[in-house]
Coordinates of C-alpha atoms in Angstrom, one line a residue:
Chain L
X201 CA -75.1 49.1 79.9
X202 CA -72.1 51.3 79.2
X203 CA -70.7 48.8 76.6
X204 CA -73.8 49.3 74.4
X205 CA -72.7 52.9 73.8
X206 CA -70.0 51.2 71.7
X207 CA -72.5 50.3 69.4
X208 CA -74.4 53.7 69.3
X209 CA -71.0 55.4 68.3
X210 CA -71.3 53.6 65.0
X211 CA -75.1 53.7 64.6
X212 CA -75.8 57.5 65.0
X213 CA -74.1 58.4 62.0
X214 CA -75.1 55.2 60.3
X215 CA -78.8 55.7 60.9
X216 CA -78.6 59.3 60.2
X217 CA -77.0 58.3 56.8
X218 CA -79.9 55.9 55.8
X219 CA -82.7 58.1 57.2
X220 CA -81.5 61.4 55.5
X221 CA -83.8 61.0 52.4
X222 CA -86.8 61.0 54.6
X223 CA -85.8 64.4 56.2
X224 CA -85.0 65.5 52.9
X225 CA -88.7 65.0 52.2
X226 CA -89.8 66.7 55.5
X227 CA -87.6 69.7 55.1
X228 CA -84.7 70.3 52.8
X229 CA -82.6 72.4 55.1
X230 CA -83.1 70.0 58.0
X231 CA -80.8 67.3 56.7
X232 CA -77.4 69.2 57.3
X233 CA -78.5 69.9 60.9
X234 CA -79.3 66.3 61.3
X235 CA -75.9 65.2 60.0
X236 CA -74.4 67.6 62.4
X237 CA -76.6 66.3 65.2
X238 CA -75.7 62.8 64.5
X239 CA -72.1 63.5 64.6
X240 CA -72.7 65.2 68.0
X241 CA -74.5 62.5 69.6
X242 CA -72.1 59.9 68.5
X243 CA -69.3 62.1 70.0
X244 CA -71.1 62.1 73.3
X245 CA -71.7 58.2 73.4
X246 CA -67.8 58.1 72.7
X247 CA -67.1 60.6 75.6
X248 CA -69.4 58.3 77.8
X249 CA -67.4 55.3 76.7
X250 CA -64.0 56.7 77.3
X251 CA -65.0 58.1 81.0
X252 CA -65.7 54.2 81.5
X253 CA -61.8 53.6 80.6
X254 CA -61.0 55.1 84.0
X255 CA -62.0 51.9 85.7
X256 CA -61.3 49.0 83.3
X257 CA -58.5 49.3 80.5
X258 CA -61.0 48.4 77.6
X259 CA -64.6 47.9 76.9
X260 CA -66.3 45.1 74.9
X261 CA -69.6 44.9 73.2
X262 CA -70.9 41.4 72.1
X263 CA -73.3 41.3 69.4
X264 CA -76.5 39.6 69.9
X265 CA -74.9 37.8 73.2
X266 CA -72.6 35.3 71.1
X267 CA -69.4 35.5 72.9
X268 CA -66.0 35.8 71.4
X269 CA -64.9 33.3 69.1
X270 CA -68.5 32.6 67.8
X271 CA -69.7 36.0 67.6
X272 CA -68.6 39.5 66.7
X273 CA -67.2 41.8 69.3
X274 CA -66.8 45.5 69.4
X275 CA -63.9 46.7 71.6
X276 CA -62.7 50.1 72.8
X277 CA -59.5 51.0 74.6
X278 CA -57.3 54.5 74.7
X279 CA -55.9 53.9 71.4
X280 CA -59.2 53.5 69.3
X281 CA -60.8 55.8 72.0
X282 CA -58.7 58.7 71.2
X283 CA -58.9 58.2 67.2
X284 CA -62.8 57.9 67.6
X285 CA -63.0 61.4 69.2
X286 CA -60.3 62.7 66.7
X287 CA -62.5 61.4 63.7
X288 CA -65.8 62.7 65.2
X289 CA -64.4 66.3 66.2
X290 CA -62.6 66.6 62.6
X291 CA -65.5 65.5 60.8
X292 CA -67.9 67.6 62.4
X293 CA -65.7 70.6 62.1
X294 CA -65.3 70.0 58.3
X295 CA -69.1 69.7 57.9
X296 CA -69.7 72.8 59.8
X297 CA -67.0 74.9 58.0
X298 CA -68.6 74.1 54.8
X299 CA -72.0 74.9 55.8
X300 CA -72.3 77.5 52.9
X301 CA -70.9 75.1 50.2
X302 CA -73.3 74.2 47.4
X303 CA -72.3 70.5 47.7
X304 CA -73.8 70.0 51.2
X305 CA -76.9 68.4 49.8
X306 CA -78.4 65.1 50.1
X307 CA -76.0 62.9 48.2
X308 CA -72.8 64.5 49.5
X309 CA -73.9 64.2 53.1
X310 CA -75.3 60.7 52.9
X311 CA -72.0 59.7 51.4
X312 CA -70.0 61.7 54.0
X313 CA -71.9 60.1 56.9
X314 CA -71.5 56.5 55.4
X315 CA -67.9 57.2 55.3
X316 CA -67.5 58.2 58.6
X317 CA -69.4 55.3 59.9
X318 CA -67.3 53.0 58.0
X319 CA -64.3 54.6 59.7
X320 CA -65.9 54.3 63.2
X321 CA -66.5 50.6 62.4
X322 CA -62.8 50.3 61.6
X323 CA -61.9 51.7 64.8
X324 CA -64.3 49.7 66.6
X325 CA -64.2 46.2 65.4
X326 CA -62.5 43.2 67.0
X327 CA -63.0 40.7 63.7
X328 CA -60.6 40.6 60.7
X329 CA -63.3 40.2 58.2
X330 CA -65.6 42.9 59.8
X331 CA -62.4 45.1 59.5
X332 CA -62.1 44.4 55.7
X333 CA -65.9 45.2 55.1
X334 CA -65.5 48.5 57.0
X335 CA -62.4 49.4 55.2
X336 CA -64.3 48.9 51.9
X337 CA -67.3 51.0 53.1
X338 CA -65.2 53.8 54.0
X339 CA -63.1 53.4 50.9
X340 CA -66.1 53.1 48.4
X341 CA -67.6 56.3 49.7
X342 CA -64.2 58.1 49.7
X343 CA -63.8 57.3 45.9
X344 CA -67.5 58.8 45.7
X345 CA -66.4 61.7 47.4
X346 CA -63.5 62.5 45.6
X347 CA -65.2 62.2 42.4
X348 CA -67.6 65.2 43.4
X349 CA -64.7 67.3 42.4
X350 CA -65.6 70.1 39.8
X351 CA -62.1 69.5 38.0
X352 CA -62.0 67.1 34.7
X353 CA -59.2 65.0 36.6
X354 CA -61.5 64.1 39.5
X355 CA -63.1 61.2 37.9
X356 CA -59.7 59.5 36.6
X357 CA -57.8 60.2 39.9
X358 CA -60.6 58.9 41.8
X359 CA -60.5 55.5 39.6
X360 CA -57.0 55.2 40.0
X361 CA -57.3 55.4 43.7
X362 CA -60.1 52.7 43.4
X363 CA -57.7 50.5 41.5
X364 CA -54.9 50.7 44.0
X365 CA -57.3 50.6 46.9
X366 CA -59.1 47.6 45.8
X367 CA -56.1 45.5 45.2
X368 CA -54.8 46.6 48.7
X369 CA -58.1 45.3 50.1
X370 CA -57.8 42.0 48.1
X371 CA -54.5 41.6 49.2
X372 CA -55.8 41.9 53.0
X373 CA -58.6 39.8 52.5
X374 CA -56.1 36.9 50.9
X375 CA -54.0 37.3 54.0
X376 CA -57.0 37.1 56.5
X377 CA -57.8 33.8 54.4
X378 CA -54.2 32.4 55.1
X379 CA -54.5 33.2 59.0
X380 CA -58.0 31.8 59.0
X381 CA -56.9 28.5 57.4
X382 CA -54.3 28.3 60.3
X383 CA -56.3 29.3 63.2
X384 CA -59.7 28.8 62.2
X385 CA -61.2 32.0 63.7
X386 CA -61.5 35.5 62.6
X387 CA -61.5 37.3 66.1
X388 CA -58.3 39.1 66.7
X389 CA -57.9 38.1 70.6
X390 CA -58.6 34.4 69.7
X391 CA -56.2 34.6 66.5
X392 CA -53.5 36.0 68.7
X393 CA -54.0 33.2 71.3
X394 CA -54.2 30.3 68.9
X395 CA -51.2 31.8 66.7
X396 CA -49.0 31.8 70.2
X397 CA -49.8 28.1 70.6
X398 CA -48.7 27.1 67.2
X399 CA -45.4 27.3 65.8
X400 CA -45.6 29.8 62.8
X401 CA -45.3 28.1 59.5
X402 CA -45.1 29.3 55.8
X403 CA -49.0 30.3 55.6
X404 CA -49.0 32.3 58.9
X405 CA -45.9 34.2 57.5
X406 CA -47.4 34.5 54.0
X407 CA -50.7 35.7 55.7
X408 CA -49.1 38.5 57.8
X409 CA -47.1 39.6 54.5
X410 CA -50.2 39.7 52.4
X411 CA -52.3 41.6 55.4
X412 CA -49.2 44.1 56.0
X413 CA -48.9 44.7 52.1
X414 CA -52.5 45.4 52.0
X415 CA -52.8 48.0 54.7
X416 CA -49.7 49.5 53.1
X417 CA -51.5 50.4 50.0
X418 CA -54.6 51.5 51.6
X419 CA -52.6 53.7 54.0
X420 CA -50.5 55.2 51.1
X421 CA -47.1 54.3 52.5
X422 CA -44.3 55.6 50.1
X423 CA -44.1 53.1 47.1
X424 CA -48.0 52.9 47.0
X425 CA -48.7 56.4 47.6
X426 CA -49.4 57.5 43.9
X427 CA -53.2 57.9 44.2
X428 CA -52.8 60.5 47.0
X429 CA -51.8 63.7 45.4
X430 CA -54.1 63.7 42.4
X431 CA -57.1 62.6 44.6
X432 CA -56.5 65.2 47.3
X433 CA -55.9 67.9 44.6
X434 CA -59.0 67.1 42.3
X435 CA -61.5 66.2 45.0
X436 CA -63.8 68.9 45.9
X437 CA -62.7 71.2 49.0
X438 CA -65.1 69.5 51.7
X439 CA -64.3 66.2 50.4
X440 CA -60.4 66.7 50.5
X441 CA -60.4 68.4 53.8
X442 CA -62.7 65.4 55.2
X443 CA -60.5 62.6 53.7
X444 CA -57.1 64.0 53.8
X445 CA -56.7 63.7 57.7
X446 CA -58.9 60.8 58.3
X447 CA -58.8 58.0 55.9
X448 CA -54.8 57.4 55.8
X449 CA -54.8 57.5 59.7
X450 CA -57.6 54.8 60.2
X451 CA -55.7 52.5 58.2
X452 CA -52.5 53.2 59.9
X453 CA -54.6 52.2 63.0
X454 CA -55.9 49.1 61.3
X455 CA -52.0 48.1 60.5
X456 CA -51.0 48.9 64.2
X457 CA -53.9 47.1 65.8
X458 CA -52.9 43.8 63.8
X459 CA -49.4 44.3 63.7
X460 CA -48.9 45.0 67.8
X461 CA -51.7 42.8 69.1
X462 CA -51.5 39.8 66.6
X463 CA -48.2 39.6 64.7
X464 CA -45.6 40.8 67.3
X465 CA -46.7 38.7 70.2
X466 CA -47.0 35.7 68.2
X467 CA -44.9 35.6 65.2
X468 CA -41.4 36.0 65.9
X469 CA -40.8 36.7 62.1
X470 CA -42.9 39.8 62.3
X471 CA -39.9 41.8 63.8
X472 CA -38.6 41.9 60.1
X473 CA -41.7 43.9 59.1
X474 CA -40.4 46.6 61.6
X475 CA -37.0 46.8 59.8
X476 CA -39.1 47.1 56.3
X477 CA -41.1 49.7 57.9
X478 CA -38.3 51.6 59.2
X479 CA -36.5 51.9 55.6
X480 CA -39.8 52.6 53.7
X481 CA -40.7 55.2 56.5
X482 CA -37.5 57.1 56.1
X483 CA -37.6 56.7 52.4
X484 CA -41.0 58.3 52.4
X485 CA -39.8 61.3 54.4
X486 CA -37.0 61.8 52.2
X487 CA -39.1 61.4 48.8
X488 CA -42.1 63.7 50.4
X489 CA -39.6 66.4 51.3
X490 CA -37.9 66.4 47.9
X491 CA -41.4 66.4 45.9
X492 CA -43.1 68.8 48.2
X493 CA -40.1 71.1 47.9
X494 CA -40.8 71.1 43.9
X495 CA -44.5 71.3 44.1
X496 CA -46.2 74.7 43.2
X497 CA -49.8 73.7 44.2
X498 CA -50.8 74.1 47.6
X499 CA -53.1 70.9 48.1
X500 CA -50.5 68.7 46.3
X501 CA -47.9 70.1 48.6
X502 CA -50.1 69.0 51.7
X503 CA -50.5 65.8 50.1
X504 CA -46.9 65.2 49.7
X505 CA -46.3 66.5 53.1
X506 CA -48.9 63.8 54.2
X507 CA -47.0 61.0 52.5
X508 CA -43.8 62.3 54.7
X509 CA -45.7 62.2 57.9
X510 CA -47.1 58.7 57.2
X511 CA -43.5 57.7 56.9
X512 CA -42.6 59.3 60.2
X513 CA -45.7 57.5 62.0
X514 CA -44.5 54.4 60.5
X515 CA -41.0 55.0 61.8
X516 CA -42.2 55.4 65.2
X517 CA -44.3 52.1 64.8
X518 CA -41.0 50.3 63.6
X519 CA -39.6 50.7 66.9
X520 CA -41.8 47.9 68.1
X521 CA -42.1 49.3 71.8
X522 CA -44.8 50.9 73.8
X523 CA -43.3 54.3 73.9
X524 CA -43.0 54.1 69.9
X525 CA -46.7 53.2 69.7
X526 CA -48.1 55.9 71.9
X527 CA -45.8 58.5 70.4
X528 CA -47.0 57.3 66.8
X529 CA -50.9 57.8 68.0
X530 CA -50.0 61.3 69.4
X531 CA -48.6 62.2 65.9
X532 CA -51.7 60.6 64.2
X533 CA -53.9 63.0 66.3
X534 CA -51.8 66.0 65.9
X535 CA -51.2 65.6 62.2
X536 CA -54.7 65.0 61.4
X537 CA -55.7 68.2 63.2
X538 CA -52.8 70.1 61.5
X539 CA -53.9 68.8 57.8
X540 CA -57.8 69.8 58.7
X541 CA -56.6 73.2 59.5
X542 CA -54.5 73.3 56.3
X543 CA -57.0 71.9 54.0
X544 CA -59.8 74.0 55.3
X545 CA -57.4 77.3 54.7
X546 CA -57.1 76.0 51.2
X547 CA -60.7 75.8 50.7
X548 CA -61.4 79.4 51.4
X549 CA -62.4 81.4 48.5
X550 CA -59.6 83.7 48.4
X551 CA -57.0 80.7 48.0
X552 CA -59.3 79.2 45.3
X553 CA -59.3 82.8 43.5
X554 CA -55.4 82.3 43.8
X555 CA -55.6 79.1 41.8
X556 CA -54.0 77.3 44.8
X557 CA -50.8 78.4 43.9
X558 CA -48.0 78.7 46.7
X559 CA -46.4 81.9 45.0
X560 CA -49.3 83.6 44.9
X561 CA -49.9 83.5 48.5
X562 CA -48.1 86.8 49.2
X563 CA -51.2 88.3 47.9
X564 CA -52.8 87.4 51.3
X565 CA -50.9 90.1 53.2
X566 CA -53.3 92.7 52.5
X567 CA -56.7 91.0 52.5
X568 CA -57.8 88.1 54.7
X569 CA -54.2 87.7 56.4
X570 CA -55.8 85.8 59.0
X571 CA -55.5 82.9 56.6
X572 CA -51.9 83.6 56.3
X573 CA -51.6 83.9 60.2
X574 CA -53.4 80.6 60.7
X575 CA -51.6 78.6 58.0
X576 CA -48.3 80.0 59.3
X577 CA -49.2 78.8 62.8
X578 CA -50.1 75.4 61.4
X579 CA -47.1 75.0 59.3
X580 CA -44.7 76.0 62.3
X581 CA -46.6 73.0 64.2
X582 CA -46.1 70.7 61.2
X583 CA -42.3 71.7 61.5
X584 CA -42.3 71.1 65.4
X585 CA -41.8 74.4 66.8
X586 CA -42.0 74.2 70.7
X587 CA -45.3 75.3 72.0
X588 CA -47.3 73.9 69.2
X589 CA -48.6 70.2 69.3
X590 CA -46.3 69.2 66.5
X591 CA -43.3 69.6 68.4
X592 CA -44.5 67.4 71.4
X593 CA -45.5 64.3 68.9
X594 CA -42.0 64.4 67.4
X595 CA -40.2 64.9 70.7
X596 CA -42.1 61.8 71.9
X597 CA -41.1 59.9 68.6
X598 CA -37.4 60.9 69.2
X599 CA -37.2 59.9 73.0
X600 CA -38.9 56.6 72.0
X601 CA -36.1 56.2 69.4
X602 CA -33.5 57.1 72.1
X603 CA -35.3 54.6 74.8
X604 CA -34.9 51.8 72.5
X605 CA -31.1 52.6 72.0
X606 CA -31.6 53.8 68.4
X607 CA -29.5 57.1 68.6
X608 CA -29.1 57.3 64.8
X609 CA -32.7 57.0 64.2
X610 CA -33.4 59.8 66.9
X611 CA -31.1 62.0 64.8
X612 CA -33.3 61.1 61.5
X613 CA -36.5 62.0 63.4
X614 CA -35.0 65.4 64.2
X615 CA -33.6 65.9 60.8
X616 CA -37.1 65.0 59.3
X617 CA -38.5 68.1 61.1
X618 CA -35.8 70.2 59.2
X619 CA -36.9 68.5 55.6
X620 CA -40.4 69.5 56.9
X621 CA -39.1 73.0 57.5
X622 CA -37.5 73.1 53.9
X623 CA -41.1 73.1 52.0
X624 CA -43.0 74.5 55.0
X625 CA -41.0 77.7 54.4
X626 CA -41.7 78.1 50.9
X627 CA -45.2 79.0 52.2
X628 CA -43.8 81.0 55.2
X629 CA -41.6 83.1 53.1
X630 CA -44.7 84.6 51.5
X631 CA -44.9 86.8 54.3
X632 CA -41.9 88.8 53.5
X633 CA -42.5 89.0 49.5
X634 CA -44.0 92.3 48.4
X635 CA -47.1 91.5 46.6
X636 CA -47.0 92.6 42.7
X637 CA -49.6 93.3 40.1
X638 CA -53.0 94.2 41.0
X639 CA -54.5 93.8 44.3
X640 CA -57.1 90.8 44.9
X641 CA -61.0 91.5 44.7
X642 CA -62.3 91.5 48.2
X643 CA -64.1 88.2 48.7
X644 CA -66.5 87.5 51.3
X645 CA -65.6 84.4 53.3
X646 CA -68.0 82.0 55.0
X647 CA -68.3 83.0 58.8
X648 CA -68.5 79.2 59.6
X649 CA -65.3 78.4 57.9
X650 CA -63.6 81.2 59.7
X651 CA -65.0 80.2 63.2
X652 CA -64.0 76.5 62.5
X653 CA -60.4 77.5 61.0
X654 CA -60.0 79.6 64.3
X655 CA -61.3 76.6 66.4
X656 CA -58.8 74.1 64.8
X657 CA -55.9 76.7 65.2
X658 CA -56.7 77.1 69.0
X659 CA -57.1 73.3 69.1
X660 CA -53.5 72.8 67.6
X661 CA -52.1 75.4 70.4
X662 CA -53.8 74.0 73.1
X663 CA -53.2 69.9 72.3
X664 CA -49.4 71.1 72.8
X665 CA -50.1 71.7 76.5
X666 CA -52.4 69.0 76.9
X667 CA -50.4 66.1 74.8
X668 CA -47.9 65.5 77.6
X669 CA -50.8 64.2 80.0
X670 CA -52.7 62.6 76.9
X671 CA -49.2 60.7 76.3
X672 CA -49.1 59.6 80.1
X673 CA -52.9 58.5 79.9
X674 CA -52.7 56.4 77.0
X675 CA -49.2 55.1 78.0
X676 CA -50.9 53.9 81.4
X677 CA -54.1 52.6 80.1
X678 CA -53.3 50.9 76.9
X679 CA -53.4 47.1 77.1
X680 CA -50.1 46.0 76.1
X681 CA -49.7 42.4 74.7
X682 CA -45.8 42.3 74.5
X683 CA -43.4 41.8 77.0
Chain I
X290 CA -47.9 15.2 40.7
X291 CA -50.1 14.5 43.7
X292 CA -49.3 17.9 45.1
X293 CA -50.7 19.6 42.1
X294 CA -53.8 17.2 42.1
X295 CA -54.6 17.9 45.6
X296 CA -53.9 21.7 45.5
X297 CA -55.4 22.2 41.9
X298 CA -58.0 24.9 43.1
X299 CA -55.6 26.8 45.2
X300 CA -52.9 26.9 42.1
X301 CA -56.1 28.2 39.9
X302 CA -56.7 31.0 42.6
X303 CA -53.1 32.1 42.5
X304 CA -53.0 32.0 38.6
X305 CA -56.3 34.0 38.5
X306 CA -54.9 36.7 41.1
X307 CA -51.8 37.1 39.3
X308 CA -53.4 37.3 36.2
X309 CA -55.8 40.0 37.3
X310 CA -52.9 41.9 39.0
X311 CA -51.3 41.6 35.5
X312 CA -54.3 43.0 33.6
X313 CA -54.6 45.8 36.1
X314 CA -51.1 46.7 35.9
X315 CA -50.6 46.5 32.0
X316 CA -53.8 47.3 30.4
X317 CA -54.1 50.5 29.0
X318 CA -58.0 50.6 28.7
X319 CA -59.9 51.3 31.7
X320 CA -62.7 48.7 31.1
X321 CA -59.9 46.1 30.8
X322 CA -58.6 47.3 34.0
X323 CA -61.9 46.7 35.7
X324 CA -61.9 43.3 34.1
X325 CA -58.6 42.7 35.9
X326 CA -59.9 43.9 39.2
X327 CA -63.0 41.8 39.0
X328 CA -60.6 38.5 38.4
X329 CA -58.7 39.4 41.1
X330 CA -61.5 39.6 43.6
X331 CA -63.0 36.5 42.1
X332 CA -59.4 34.7 42.8
X333 CA -59.6 35.6 46.5
X334 CA -63.1 34.2 46.4
X335 CA -61.9 31.0 45.0
X336 CA -59.3 30.6 47.6
X337 CA -61.7 31.1 50.5
X338 CA -64.4 28.6 49.2
X339 CA -61.2 26.1 48.6
X340 CA -60.5 26.5 52.2
X341 CA -64.0 25.3 53.0
X342 CA -64.1 22.3 50.6
X343 CA -63.6 18.7 52.2
X344 CA -63.7 15.5 50.5
X345 CA -66.8 13.3 51.0
X346 CA -68.4 16.3 53.0
X347 CA -72.1 17.5 52.7
X348 CA -74.0 20.7 53.1
X349 CA -73.6 22.1 56.5
X350 CA -77.4 21.5 57.3
X351 CA -77.6 19.9 60.7
X352 CA -80.9 18.6 61.9
X353 CA -82.6 19.8 65.2
X354 CA -81.9 16.9 67.1
X355 CA -78.1 16.7 65.9
X356 CA -76.8 18.2 69.3
X357 CA -73.6 16.6 70.9
X358 CA -73.0 14.0 67.8
X359 CA -71.9 16.2 64.9
X360 CA -69.0 14.8 63.2
X361 CA -67.4 18.0 61.4
X362 CA -66.0 15.9 58.9
X363 CA -69.2 15.2 57.2
X364 CA -69.8 18.9 56.7
X365 CA -68.3 21.5 54.5
X366 CA -67.3 24.5 56.7
X367 CA -70.0 27.0 56.1
X368 CA -68.2 30.2 57.5
X369 CA -66.1 30.9 54.3
X370 CA -69.4 30.6 52.2
X371 CA -71.0 33.2 54.5
X372 CA -67.8 35.5 54.3
X373 CA -67.6 35.3 50.7
X374 CA -71.5 36.1 50.2
X375 CA -70.4 39.7 52.0
X376 CA -67.1 39.8 49.8
X377 CA -69.0 39.3 46.6
X378 CA -71.3 42.1 47.7
X379 CA -68.4 44.1 48.3
X380 CA -66.7 43.2 45.0
X381 CA -70.2 44.3 43.3
X382 CA -70.2 47.5 44.6
X383 CA -66.7 48.1 43.9
X384 CA -67.5 47.2 40.3
X385 CA -70.7 49.7 40.4
X386 CA -68.4 52.6 41.8
X387 CA -65.9 51.8 39.1
X388 CA -68.0 51.5 36.1
X389 CA -69.9 55.0 37.3
X390 CA -66.5 56.5 37.5
X391 CA -65.7 55.1 34.1
X392 CA -68.9 56.7 32.6
X393 CA -68.0 60.1 34.1
X394 CA -64.2 59.8 32.8
X395 CA -65.7 59.0 29.4
X396 CA -68.0 62.0 29.3
X397 CA -65.2 64.3 30.3
X398 CA -62.5 62.9 27.8
X399 CA -64.3 60.9 25.4
X400 CA -61.7 58.1 25.6
X401 CA -61.1 55.1 27.7
X402 CA -57.4 54.8 27.0
X403 CA -55.7 55.9 30.1
X404 CA -52.5 57.2 28.1
X405 CA -54.6 59.4 26.0
X406 CA -56.3 60.7 28.7
X407 CA -53.3 61.3 30.7
X408 CA -51.8 63.0 27.4
X409 CA -55.1 65.4 27.1
X410 CA -54.8 66.3 30.7
X411 CA -51.1 67.3 30.5
X412 CA -52.0 69.2 27.4
X413 CA -54.4 71.4 29.3

């Protein structure tokens, strides 16, 4: 009974997406409320399923009664559960915040809901091929959402994302084909079991390399990051604040799910992937700090910062330990919340009237100073200042590095916080610069955006207090395949 | 020689995949890039279909009374075919989205050459 709520988590936004044209016929204004209601309904099913995790460590839903190797399974544990709640909270807040935006009509809402249901499918499925289909659903809708940008660059940046993303998906599909040719199954548990029974040969290793490469391209890991800054900058504001926190995170989830539950337990060669991940992740942190420091546009700066934090999450994953994985999960959650807040701040009318420039932010000292206060709080959290949530996840990553006896890596993680501070202070220093030139015209901000922005900043503060308990809960309940 | 003749379809799939990737990276015209993408996706489909093929195997239709006595060597593997049906749909929708985006790029910039478009954007 409780297992069928896994299905409803996905079905609520999906059914809403396909019935939205009917609601539009009945009443034009109702579609926005229907979309929000579907996300809330999905959230309640997700909470219902997570509450059931107290008794068992995972939930399974078997489609149509066809059990595991033959049929398709959906699966929920602490890892996917946390991310599902995160996805729903973030997407609900982003849609609500842009309630007054003129884009909030039928095409945008349908695409956004399909995007969200694709993401929920990635988080829930236990089937390697279904994962590919859901990745493509969420990516195709992401390309469409980016193209809603009003700038002339939106189309070309979306197209370049499409090229890189589709190559990534093809690599992933090719890798799944290699694994399928060895194991004859697509179920993740079954694949792991059968690979453990076999001695890994060349096609298994090649499949692993192709799957990892494909997902690295999708998540925007350092050498494959080129699509990210352009897409985030040129997308419309609702689209960029919806995509930036979520899309890359779920692709990291997909990688972590396959890496930790299929590759690491069954293929000894998979430990080499950890080494590559660590080097690439550290490279991403350095590269992101350098480019973000030189960047003059706010949304591009955030995009480079995202590249760096994806690198940090990959460094945490590369430890290959349970502590590292849980620290990475927490950093994914915290970083998504902080990025939502930052992108919401940059979609305010005031910052748009400043043309997204970092150096003009000091104009905010006189009017709408709440934007500057909130942004500073989020940036301090991004750096990792103690009472805020960003501190805790970096702390957990550093302790995980220490526990696995890698003290140099621990120092590098702490140093990454300092590198973040390097570019964050370019925004923070605007507090102390006297605004010159004529004052800004007074612009009324949408009250929805204000409320949601306030809610996200409160969430960033409270997650700091909650995160030690969350860490403990995930650590204890996550089903762990490795010794 | 035997290796080549027995793995011919795999080699074709690999060559097509590399050819598509090459076109995607090197070509300057956006439509040609899309051709490269389609070739790359077709290569993956060919790879899967090659996995399903067997010598002397028929179509995988089992009669209603065939329970218990099915010899899998006599039937081609139906699962990769079913999977590739979905993959073809995904590839077709990718192509659709890509073509729409190309139309909007052309309307914005009156050009399909990537370097020209980037140059114009930089000039603005």
